[in-house]
Amino acid sequence: MQTTNVETNKGNIDPGKFAKLEKTPKDVVESGSKSRSAGQEILYRLYTNSWAMVSLGILLVIVFFAIFGPSMSEHNFYSNNLDAQNLAPSGDYWFGTDSLGRDIWSRTWKGAQISLTVGLVAALADLLIGVLMGGMMGYFGGKVDEILNRFSEVLYAIPYLLVVILVSVVLGSNMWTIILAMTITGWINMSWIVRGQIMQLKNQEYVLAARSMGAGGFHIVLRHLIPNSLGPIIVTLTLSVPSAIFAEAFLSFLGLGVQSPAASWGVMINDAMKTWKYFPWQLLFPAGLLTITMLAFNIFGDGLRDAFDPKMKV
Amino acid sequence: MKAKLTLLLVLVVATVAILSGCGNNNSGGNTGGNTAGENAGEASNGGGADQVFRMNLSSEPPTLDPALMQDQVSSTVMSGLFEGLTRMENGEAVNAMAEDIQVSEDGLKYTFKIRPDAKWSNGDAVTAHDFEYSWKRTLDPNLNPPAPYAYQLYYIKNAEEYNTGKGATVDQVGVKAIDDSTLEVELKNPTPYFKSLLSFYTYYPVNKAVVSANPAWAAEAATYVSNGPFKLESWSHSDSIDLVPFENYYGKADIKLSKVHFVMISDANTESNMYDTEELDWSGKPTGSIPVEQLAMLIQDKNPELVSQPQASTYYYNFNNTKKPFNNVKVRKALAMAIDRKAIVEKVTKGNEIPAYGFVPPGIHGVNGDFRDEVTTEYFKEDPAEAKKLLAEGLAEEGMTAMPEFELSYNEGGLHKPVAEAIADMWNKNLGITVKTQTVEWKVFLQNRTSLAYDVARAGWGADYNDPMTYIDMWITGGGNNDTGFSNAEYDKLVKDAYATSDQQARVDAMAKAEQILIGDNMAIMPIFYSSVNTLVKPYVKNVTIDYKGDIDYTRAYIEK
Amino acid sequence: MFRYVLRKSVNIVLSLFVLATATFFLMKAIPGDPFMQEKNVPAAVRENLIRYYGFDKPLWHQYLIYLKNLLQLDLGMSMRQQYQSVVDIISRSFKYSMQLGLVAIVVSVVVGIAVGLIAALYNRKLIDRLIMLFATIGIAVPNFVLATLAQYYFANKLRWFHVAGLHGPMDYVLPTLALSVLPIAFIARLTRSTMIEVLSADYIRTAKAKGLGSLTILIRHALRNGLLPVVSYVGPMTANIITGSVVVESIFGIAGLGKFFTDSVSNRDYTLIMGITLFYAAILMFSRFITDIAYALIDPRIKISKKGG
């Protein structure tokens, strides 16, 4: 970035504005000349991005605890202990206990299992459907765009509560119906953002060039348009994860979320809102972990985007 | 670098300018016509002498028309606006719109003299014709829309037959205005608690001239006509309601408040913050709520602003008596005996509730005193070991080797979830069975319960009137609220016997026997606890009372700062 | 252009019709009805009510009656709020939601874009990292937590604001905060992400090489092209925010449309569910229509009124 920081509208050149390059042009050329496949190149870029690597580390630690955390404590996540209600964190209960005397440590990690699964699977489903639909709307335009657009709008406007109630009555409540209920409308936001991006990108020169060279529609969408829309896609994706986690808590009010004694972060945060004034740790642990997870996801997502985008220079 | 900083500055300034700009626009757009804001201002500026009482309704009352009412929010507002032939004072029905009540020897015929100084808020006199018109209007099967609580009038002769369109015309209904001041009422059965029923909102009069001219009279404050101690000053829908004293109320000397201000805040934390910041004088039941953990703290700290009293309402679980293995009485008894009710009220609900081992709650009249004091509560004892034995026997009788995993369903809200979680855990620990607790959307829950599509379901029942019958007659075979499939011929006969007599001792005996059949013999349902009313009241609020069933009376309240 | 608008309007009306049909049958398919309460009403009284509302008629008949009323622009009376028409309820509550929503939208867009832009200009510097940290917290902390905490500290403890209500300009601060934190965070991230790409694009370099000032480049070239994803998001966001948020309205005691909508579903207030759904859909479709026009204005190469391909 330093080299682009030249202010050309000033006549006299200030030597202070120039910094010595950390890598000589020769280094850059040499590093580029080591022939690497596209995949290796992406991994290399990711690997050299220390923020992304730290985030990945945090995510791995959270996944580790989500798997092994519940069994580390001698208290399980579901058993009530009415004589140990609302205890503050201690050597016995590492994260304290909730209003029925259940161990928050076990519940938090058990909740991580559920919330991360729900959040990631729902976000991935949103990503696949949303990018596909948005890509079609944006690229083909015209009638395809009009029909898909109207379809997505009608779906978006149908009272979501009614859909959820219907799903819970017809299909019952389990992990997959929860994700189904979220995906029914979850992809729409993504599709609209992708549509807007692609409507703009498809008129750019390189797309015209690709088309004039005989590239097919899907090739152009997959190889040119979507990679160049990755920024907004990743940002939208990182919004999908926490919204799915909280949607799950909301669904559980309607009988479609995870039911007790199982816990999820969303439900734990909801319950903690009734007690946070007195027992703040009941809110702090699930909400804090959710925030840290999201932060790590975001930074890692940014790193991923940069790694995929050949224009970006790390 | 400098250019970037300049740009940053420009952006920040622009943002601030736009933000403050839109702030100004808003202040211009919103200063006019906000009565509630002005009221709040008045209340806090005025100081000690202000006779304003402010409480939370939580939601917009669905209606303020006596014929269409069926909920506590509406009745809380209406108890200030309307008055029936009697009103309740310290648990006793005293004459209100009626100045004299004569009852025939057989208890079937009532003659009322309407007090001559009773007035409507539009200046008309309240007459016997208004009562006749109001009750018959409520019973009209083609009312626009029909009255959901019409059945509260079924004590009157031919009322049910007229309302259900089965064999009686409107003229045969047993209520008749002999002249402007005399009302005659004939009953179907002798009903010892009829005088207190008359204070209930379905028995309120409406102004015949006003209502027959404008069917939607109760939609807005402008067209609203009432006869109680207060009148409707303003109704800002879904936001606030203001009542002011009615200048021609016959007992206006007793009315000290200059205003009753109702807000409609659905969030319990918000209500609690408003109480803390003195924007409310009352928090909690009947129409508000206190966050659970806060309540526990208040009780533990013996906070002087907290008022706690029992409420005639029972919290219990329905067993689906028609579904295996819950059709087996030993299984039902095992489940009922395997939980620790004391732990539930002390450690889970934490609001001074009372463990329930019967169905009729304390606070309901028996022969001379409280039914619950006069009738045994020893229908069963908690005993996990015995319960485990009973469960095994019951399952064997049903040809099962182990208790199948079943579902305990409840709706979102209140303490339903923690209570269900605690009970499921007790069953798991004491009986070694697996129970799935399941939240169900409110109306789906009601539908499932009514159509017996459940295993075990949460339920609650509050009194309609102060007599054990309000808890007993619901369990007759095919009863409209019998959501368990329980059916017992002897029980049905006992209820019929109690209906037929006006001898209170005989009635109470029959109902006690019925309760023994319901709980002691069959455990058709599992009682958990009798509810309580917990409220936070500012110390300067005097003479607001809560009755046995948890209804509030603020009409005679005053403020003393 | 006129034909384009006309064609779009016809399509929107057709979509509303499809939506009304879908919602009607969905509503009837789920269990429960408006008359169910904790205490059941006797069967005969229930029959009176069912007859009065015409629920005893076959479903297709009810649907035809509903369509007929809809064509006459009659949304009917609420089944829960007695004597209140659906139109009255919507217009009354929309007023509150819209007043608050417009403030929140302006704040979200202005702050979101400004903050995102700053982050993009200082890409990977400390200020960028800090902004993204807050933006992530804004996305990860749900508004009911934020609203509850803000209300407790600023209104109850510090007494800077009223706890609830929307009676003066100061009362807008906390609800606006609760409504805009997520959109601000999202718009900021979106803006940053696209602006970083746009700023490194060839034409920006060209513009710089031509000697244009940074501010001119930023506003004339970069912002223009970088805003498209934000515009895509702002369309539906506008529809969502001005029709009210049930969380914010419940916590701050605002008699807005969002709360009515949720309540109407749990009460099975059929007429009100339908009325609010159609009203919301009309706003949504209109705002996305405006979005499409905004695309063409921002980037003249995007042709909306011609068939693409």
PDB file of C-alpha atoms in Angstrom, chain A residues 161-289:
ATOM      1  CA  LEU A 161     -44.198 -17.117  12.328  1.00  0.00           C
ATOM      2  CA  LEU A 162     -46.882 -18.986  10.419  1.00  0.00           C
ATOM      3  CA  VAL A 163     -44.267 -20.917   8.447  1.00  0.00           C
ATOM      4  CA  VAL A 164     -42.441 -21.868  11.632  1.00  0.00           C
ATOM      5  CA  ILE A 165     -45.620 -23.026  13.353  1.00  0.00           C
ATOM      6  CA  LEU A 166     -46.559 -25.092  10.334  1.00  0.00           C
ATOM      7  CA  VAL A 167     -43.129 -26.724  10.143  1.00  0.00           C
ATOM      8  CA  SER A 168     -43.197 -27.519  13.873  1.00  0.00           C
ATOM      9  CA  VAL A 169     -46.663 -29.061  13.640  1.00  0.00           C
ATOM     10  CA  VAL A 170     -46.062 -31.040  10.462  1.00  0.00           C
ATOM     11  CA  LEU A 171     -42.437 -32.105  10.818  1.00  0.00           C
ATOM     12  CA  GLY A 172     -41.841 -31.932  14.551  1.00  0.00           C
ATOM     13  CA  SER A 173     -38.771 -30.481  16.185  1.00  0.00           C
ATOM     14  CA  ASN A 174     -35.272 -31.715  15.477  1.00  0.00           C
ATOM     15  CA  MET A 175     -32.010 -30.265  14.254  1.00  0.00           C
ATOM     16  CA  TRP A 176     -32.952 -30.578  10.583  1.00  0.00           C
ATOM     17  CA  THR A 177     -36.399 -29.034  10.842  1.00  0.00           C
ATOM     18  CA  ILE A 178     -34.830 -26.133  12.735  1.00  0.00           C
ATOM     19  CA  ILE A 179     -32.349 -25.587   9.922  1.00  0.00           C
ATOM     20  CA  LEU A 180     -35.083 -26.073   7.329  1.00  0.00           C
ATOM     21  CA  ALA A 181     -37.239 -23.419   8.994  1.00  0.00           C
ATOM     22  CA  MET A 182     -34.302 -21.025   8.932  1.00  0.00           C
ATOM     23  CA  THR A 183     -33.334 -21.721   5.357  1.00  0.00           C
ATOM     24  CA  ILE A 184     -36.818 -21.229   3.903  1.00  0.00           C
ATOM     25  CA  THR A 185     -36.342 -17.480   4.030  1.00  0.00           C
ATOM     26  CA  GLY A 186     -32.726 -17.205   5.161  1.00  0.00           C
ATOM     27  CA  TRP A 187     -31.179 -17.292   1.681  1.00  0.00           C
ATOM     28  CA  ILE A 188     -33.148 -14.336   0.348  1.00  0.00           C
ATOM     29  CA  ASN A 189     -31.019 -11.587   1.833  1.00  0.00           C
ATOM     30  CA  MET A 190     -27.921 -13.193   0.372  1.00  0.00           C
ATOM     31  CA  SER A 191     -29.527 -13.566  -3.047  1.00  0.00           C
ATOM     32  CA  TRP A 192     -30.484  -9.918  -3.212  1.00  0.00           C
ATOM     33  CA  ILE A 193     -27.005  -8.761  -2.346  1.00  0.00           C
ATOM     34  CA  VAL A 194     -25.419 -11.126  -4.886  1.00  0.00           C
ATOM     35  CA  ARG A 195     -27.946  -9.995  -7.489  1.00  0.00           C
ATOM     36  CA  GLY A 196     -26.986  -6.354  -7.004  1.00  0.00           C
ATOM     37  CA  GLN A 197     -23.284  -7.148  -7.262  1.00  0.00           C
ATOM     38  CA  ILE A 198     -23.653  -9.220 -10.382  1.00  0.00           C
ATOM     39  CA  MET A 199     -25.894  -6.717 -12.132  1.00  0.00           C
ATOM     40  CA  GLN A 200     -23.031  -4.290 -11.794  1.00  0.00           C
ATOM     41  CA  LEU A 201     -20.165  -6.639 -12.564  1.00  0.00           C
ATOM     42  CA  LYS A 202     -21.634  -8.248 -15.651  1.00  0.00           C
ATOM     43  CA  ASN A 203     -21.271  -4.995 -17.561  1.00  0.00           C
ATOM     44  CA  GLN A 204     -17.568  -4.709 -16.860  1.00  0.00           C
ATOM     45  CA  GLU A 205     -14.993  -5.111 -19.513  1.00  0.00           C
ATOM     46  CA  TYR A 206     -13.486  -8.381 -18.426  1.00  0.00           C
ATOM     47  CA  VAL A 207     -16.875 -10.073 -18.530  1.00  0.00           C
ATOM     48  CA  LEU A 208     -17.433  -8.804 -22.046  1.00  0.00           C
ATOM     49  CA  ALA A 209     -14.000 -10.058 -22.902  1.00  0.00           C
ATOM     50  CA  ALA A 210     -14.719 -13.501 -21.472  1.00  0.00           C
ATOM     51  CA  ARG A 211     -18.002 -13.658 -23.302  1.00  0.00           C
ATOM     52  CA  SER A 212     -16.488 -12.616 -26.594  1.00  0.00           C
ATOM     53  CA  MET A 213     -13.991 -15.401 -26.110  1.00  0.00           C
ATOM     54  CA  GLY A 214     -16.924 -17.788 -26.033  1.00  0.00           C
ATOM     55  CA  ALA A 215     -17.285 -18.451 -22.303  1.00  0.00           C
ATOM     56  CA  GLY A 216     -20.687 -19.825 -21.277  1.00  0.00           C
ATOM     57  CA  GLY A 217     -23.026 -18.238 -18.783  1.00  0.00           C
ATOM     58  CA  PHE A 218     -22.289 -20.554 -15.882  1.00  0.00           C
ATOM     59  CA  HIS A 219     -18.590 -20.316 -16.509  1.00  0.00           C
ATOM     60  CA  ILE A 220     -18.785 -16.537 -16.366  1.00  0.00           C
ATOM     61  CA  VAL A 221     -20.891 -16.550 -13.229  1.00  0.00           C
ATOM     62  CA  LEU A 222     -18.773 -19.100 -11.404  1.00  0.00           C
ATOM     63  CA  ARG A 223     -15.338 -18.031 -12.613  1.00  0.00           C
ATOM     64  CA  HIS A 224     -15.696 -14.299 -12.867  1.00  0.00           C
ATOM     65  CA  LEU A 225     -18.758 -12.822 -11.244  1.00  0.00           C
ATOM     66  CA  ILE A 226     -18.965 -14.721  -7.977  1.00  0.00           C
ATOM     67  CA  PRO A 227     -15.246 -14.549  -7.132  1.00  0.00           C
ATOM     68  CA  ASN A 228     -15.449 -10.813  -7.643  1.00  0.00           C
ATOM     69  CA  SER A 229     -18.475 -10.589  -5.346  1.00  0.00           C
ATOM     70  CA  LEU A 230     -16.776 -12.499  -2.555  1.00  0.00           C
ATOM     71  CA  GLY A 231     -16.412  -9.468  -0.293  1.00  0.00           C
ATOM     72  CA  PRO A 232     -20.137  -8.793   0.154  1.00  0.00           C
ATOM     73  CA  ILE A 233     -20.863 -12.533   0.152  1.00  0.00           C
ATOM     74  CA  ILE A 234     -18.505 -13.160   3.052  1.00  0.00           C
ATOM     75  CA  VAL A 235     -19.797 -10.154   4.971  1.00  0.00           C
ATOM     76  CA  THR A 236     -23.365 -11.393   4.511  1.00  0.00           C
ATOM     77  CA  LEU A 237     -22.327 -14.890   5.491  1.00  0.00           C
ATOM     78  CA  THR A 238     -20.819 -13.653   8.742  1.00  0.00           C
ATOM     79  CA  LEU A 239     -24.149 -11.988   9.488  1.00  0.00           C
ATOM     80  CA  SER A 240     -25.992 -15.246   8.783  1.00  0.00           C
ATOM     81  CA  VAL A 241     -24.179 -17.192  11.484  1.00  0.00           C
ATOM     82  CA  PRO A 242     -25.201 -15.121  14.535  1.00  0.00           C
ATOM     83  CA  SER A 243     -28.659 -14.478  13.141  1.00  0.00           C
ATOM     84  CA  ALA A 244     -29.153 -18.230  12.777  1.00  0.00           C
ATOM     85  CA  ILE A 245     -27.938 -18.725  16.352  1.00  0.00           C
ATOM     86  CA  PHE A 246     -30.482 -16.231  17.663  1.00  0.00           C
ATOM     87  CA  ALA A 247     -33.203 -17.411  15.330  1.00  0.00           C
ATOM     88  CA  GLU A 248     -32.822 -20.829  16.924  1.00  0.00           C
ATOM     89  CA  ALA A 249     -33.536 -19.320  20.347  1.00  0.00           C
ATOM     90  CA  PHE A 250     -36.576 -17.546  18.959  1.00  0.00           C
ATOM     91  CA  LEU A 251     -37.794 -20.751  17.330  1.00  0.00           C
ATOM     92  CA  SER A 252     -37.527 -22.562  20.653  1.00  0.00           C
ATOM     93  CA  PHE A 253     -40.224 -20.247  22.051  1.00  0.00           C
ATOM     94  CA  LEU A 254     -42.482 -21.551  19.328  1.00  0.00           C
ATOM     95  CA  GLY A 255     -41.568 -25.161  19.979  1.00  0.00           C
ATOM     96  CA  LEU A 256     -39.170 -25.591  17.090  1.00  0.00           C
ATOM     97  CA  GLY A 257     -35.818 -24.823  18.674  1.00  0.00           C
ATOM     98  CA  VAL A 258     -33.623 -27.001  20.803  1.00  0.00           C
ATOM     99  CA  GLN A 259     -35.668 -28.106  23.803  1.00  0.00           C
ATOM    100  CA  SER A 260     -34.498 -28.374  27.364  1.00  0.00           C
ATOM    101  CA  PRO A 261     -32.580 -29.841  29.037  1.00  0.00           C
ATOM    102  CA  ALA A 262     -30.314 -29.385  26.012  1.00  0.00           C
ATOM    103  CA  ALA A 263     -28.891 -25.887  25.799  1.00  0.00           C
ATOM    104  CA  SER A 264     -27.916 -23.566  23.001  1.00  0.00           C
ATOM    105  CA  TRP A 265     -26.185 -20.218  23.217  1.00  0.00           C
ATOM    106  CA  GLY A 266     -29.268 -18.407  21.998  1.00  0.00           C
ATOM    107  CA  VAL A 267     -31.525 -19.997  24.607  1.00  0.00           C
ATOM    108  CA  MET A 268     -28.924 -19.490  27.356  1.00  0.00           C
ATOM    109  CA  ILE A 269     -28.625 -15.792  26.482  1.00  0.00           C
ATOM    110  CA  ASN A 270     -32.392 -15.450  26.394  1.00  0.00           C
ATOM    111  CA  ASP A 271     -32.748 -17.063  29.804  1.00  0.00           C
ATOM    112  CA  ALA A 272     -29.892 -15.008  31.189  1.00  0.00           C
ATOM    113  CA  MET A 273     -31.677 -11.791  30.219  1.00  0.00           C
ATOM    114  CA  LYS A 274     -34.100 -12.514  33.052  1.00  0.00           C
ATOM    115  CA  THR A 275     -31.340 -12.730  35.644  1.00  0.00           C
ATOM    116  CA  TRP A 276     -28.363 -10.714  34.371  1.00  0.00           C
ATOM    117  CA  LYS A 277     -28.816  -7.954  36.911  1.00  0.00           C
ATOM    118  CA  TYR A 278     -28.131 -10.397  39.723  1.00  0.00           C
ATOM    119  CA  PHE A 279     -26.084 -13.149  38.113  1.00  0.00           C
ATOM    120  CA  PRO A 280     -24.193 -11.486  35.251  1.00  0.00           C
ATOM    121  CA  TRP A 281     -21.999 -14.522  34.569  1.00  0.00           C
ATOM    122  CA  GLN A 282     -25.036 -16.369  33.257  1.00  0.00           C
ATOM    123  CA  LEU A 283     -25.086 -13.837  30.402  1.00  0.00           C
ATOM    124  CA  LEU A 284     -21.365 -13.197  30.185  1.00  0.00           C
ATOM    125  CA  PHE A 285     -20.123 -16.677  29.265  1.00  0.00           C
ATOM    126  CA  PRO A 286     -22.433 -17.595  26.402  1.00  0.00           C
ATOM    127  CA  ALA A 287     -22.631 -14.027  25.037  1.00  0.00           C
ATOM    128  CA  GLY A 288     -18.892 -13.446  25.397  1.00  0.00           C
ATOM    129  CA  LEU A 289     -18.022 -16.711  23.674  1.00  0.00           C
TER     130      LEU A 289
END
